[in-house]
Every structure is written in C-alpha cells, then in structure tokens.
Short mmCIF file of C-alpha atoms in Angstrom, two decimals:
data_model
loop_
_atom_site.label_atom_id
_atom_site.label_comp_id
_atom_site.label_asym_id
_atom_site.label_seq_id
_atom_site.Cartn_x
_atom_site.Cartn_y
_atom_site.Cartn_z
CA UNK A 6 -1.52 -21.06 -0.56
CA UNK A 7 2.15 -20.14 -0.65
CA UNK A 8 3.33 -17.51 -3.14
CA UNK A 9 6.91 -16.79 -4.09
CA UNK A 10 8.17 -13.17 -3.92
CA UNK A 11 7.63 -12.47 -7.64
CA UNK A 12 4.09 -13.85 -7.56
CA UNK A 13 3.28 -11.75 -4.51
CA UNK A 14 4.80 -8.64 -6.09
CA UNK A 15 2.82 -9.15 -9.32
CA UNK A 16 -0.41 -9.80 -7.46
CA UNK A 17 0.00 -6.62 -5.40
CA UNK A 18 0.81 -4.62 -8.55
CA UNK A 19 -2.21 -5.98 -10.40
CA UNK A 20 -4.44 -5.09 -7.47
CA UNK A 21 -3.07 -1.55 -7.22
CA UNK A 22 -3.33 -0.93 -10.96
CA UNK A 23 -6.88 -2.26 -11.19
CA UNK A 24 -8.10 -0.35 -8.13
CA UNK A 25 -6.88 2.88 -9.79
CA UNK A 26 -8.49 2.09 -13.15
CA UNK A 27 -11.32 -0.44 -13.31
CA UNK A 28 -11.51 -3.78 -11.48
CA UNK A 29 -13.22 -5.33 -14.50
CA UNK A 30 -10.25 -4.70 -16.83
CA UNK A 31 -7.55 -7.19 -17.73
CA UNK A 32 -3.87 -6.30 -17.72
CA UNK A 33 -1.08 -7.07 -20.19
CA UNK A 34 2.42 -7.70 -18.83
CA UNK A 35 3.83 -4.19 -19.47
CA UNK A 36 2.05 -2.27 -16.67
CA UNK A 37 2.88 -5.07 -14.24
CA UNK A 38 6.54 -4.88 -15.29
CA UNK A 39 6.52 -1.10 -14.84
CA UNK A 40 4.96 -1.36 -11.37
CA UNK A 41 7.14 -4.22 -10.06
CA UNK A 42 10.41 -3.40 -11.90
CA UNK A 43 10.60 -7.11 -12.79
CA UNK A 44 11.56 -8.26 -16.29
CA UNK A 45 8.86 -9.34 -18.74
CA UNK A 46 10.09 -12.94 -18.40
CA UNK A 47 9.79 -12.82 -14.59
CA UNK A 48 6.33 -11.24 -14.74
CA UNK A 49 5.11 -13.72 -17.36
CA UNK A 50 6.27 -16.67 -15.27
CA UNK A 51 4.76 -15.28 -12.04
CA UNK A 52 1.41 -14.27 -13.54
CA UNK A 53 0.99 -17.56 -15.38
CA UNK A 54 1.74 -19.37 -12.13
CA UNK A 55 -0.93 -17.27 -10.38
CA UNK A 56 -3.34 -18.27 -13.14
CA UNK A 57 -2.57 -21.99 -12.68
CA UNK A 58 -3.20 -21.55 -8.96
CA UNK A 59 -6.60 -20.03 -9.74
CA UNK A 60 -5.73 -16.56 -8.42
CA UNK A 61 -5.79 -14.72 -11.75
CA UNK A 62 -7.65 -15.38 -14.98
CA UNK A 63 -6.38 -15.21 -18.58
CA UNK A 64 -8.56 -13.76 -21.31
CA UNK A 65 -7.80 -13.34 -25.01
CA UNK A 66 -9.56 -11.32 -27.68
CA UNK A 67 -10.06 -8.29 -25.46
CA UNK A 68 -11.50 -5.04 -26.81
CA UNK A 69 -11.20 -1.44 -25.68
CA UNK A 70 -14.24 0.59 -24.63
CA UNK A 71 -14.22 1.94 -28.20
CA UNK A 72 -14.54 -1.58 -29.62
CA UNK A 73 -10.96 -1.81 -30.90
CA UNK A 74 -8.97 -5.04 -30.52
CA UNK A 75 -6.68 -4.86 -27.48
CA UNK A 76 -5.06 -8.30 -27.33
CA UNK A 77 -4.97 -10.46 -24.21
CA UNK A 78 -4.41 -10.00 -20.50
CA UNK A 79 -4.75 -11.31 -16.98
#
C-alpha cells in the first residue's frame, strides 16, 4: 500500500508516541502535530486517510485511567 509523505510521517509519529506510552492508547491530533510539525489540518487529513486504508482505527467516547471523559482519538 502506498502512503504519501504526510501519512508516513503521521504513522511513524503515532508509533513512536505509543511505544513510549502505552500501545493500547488512542491519540488525539495534538501530539501527532507536535511530533510531525504538520498543521492540524494536514494531520487530520493524513490520519483519516490512514483510517480509511485500515491502518489506524478511530474511537470515540474514550476515558482516562481515572474514568474521566477524554474525547476521541486514533
């Protein structure tokens, strides 16, 4: 499967962030933006494309370990 440069950059960033924290966590756009230096719009487009390709997964209604609502992520 062919990935464009932004998709590849986001995928690498997601992998690095999750390896450092917990591979079972989901990520919002902000840490991916911080890691890649891409704009939120670029990250959103790339990550959603990765999801359509079946590489990432979207989940909404996420909670923290303390049971507090945390939003959504990939």
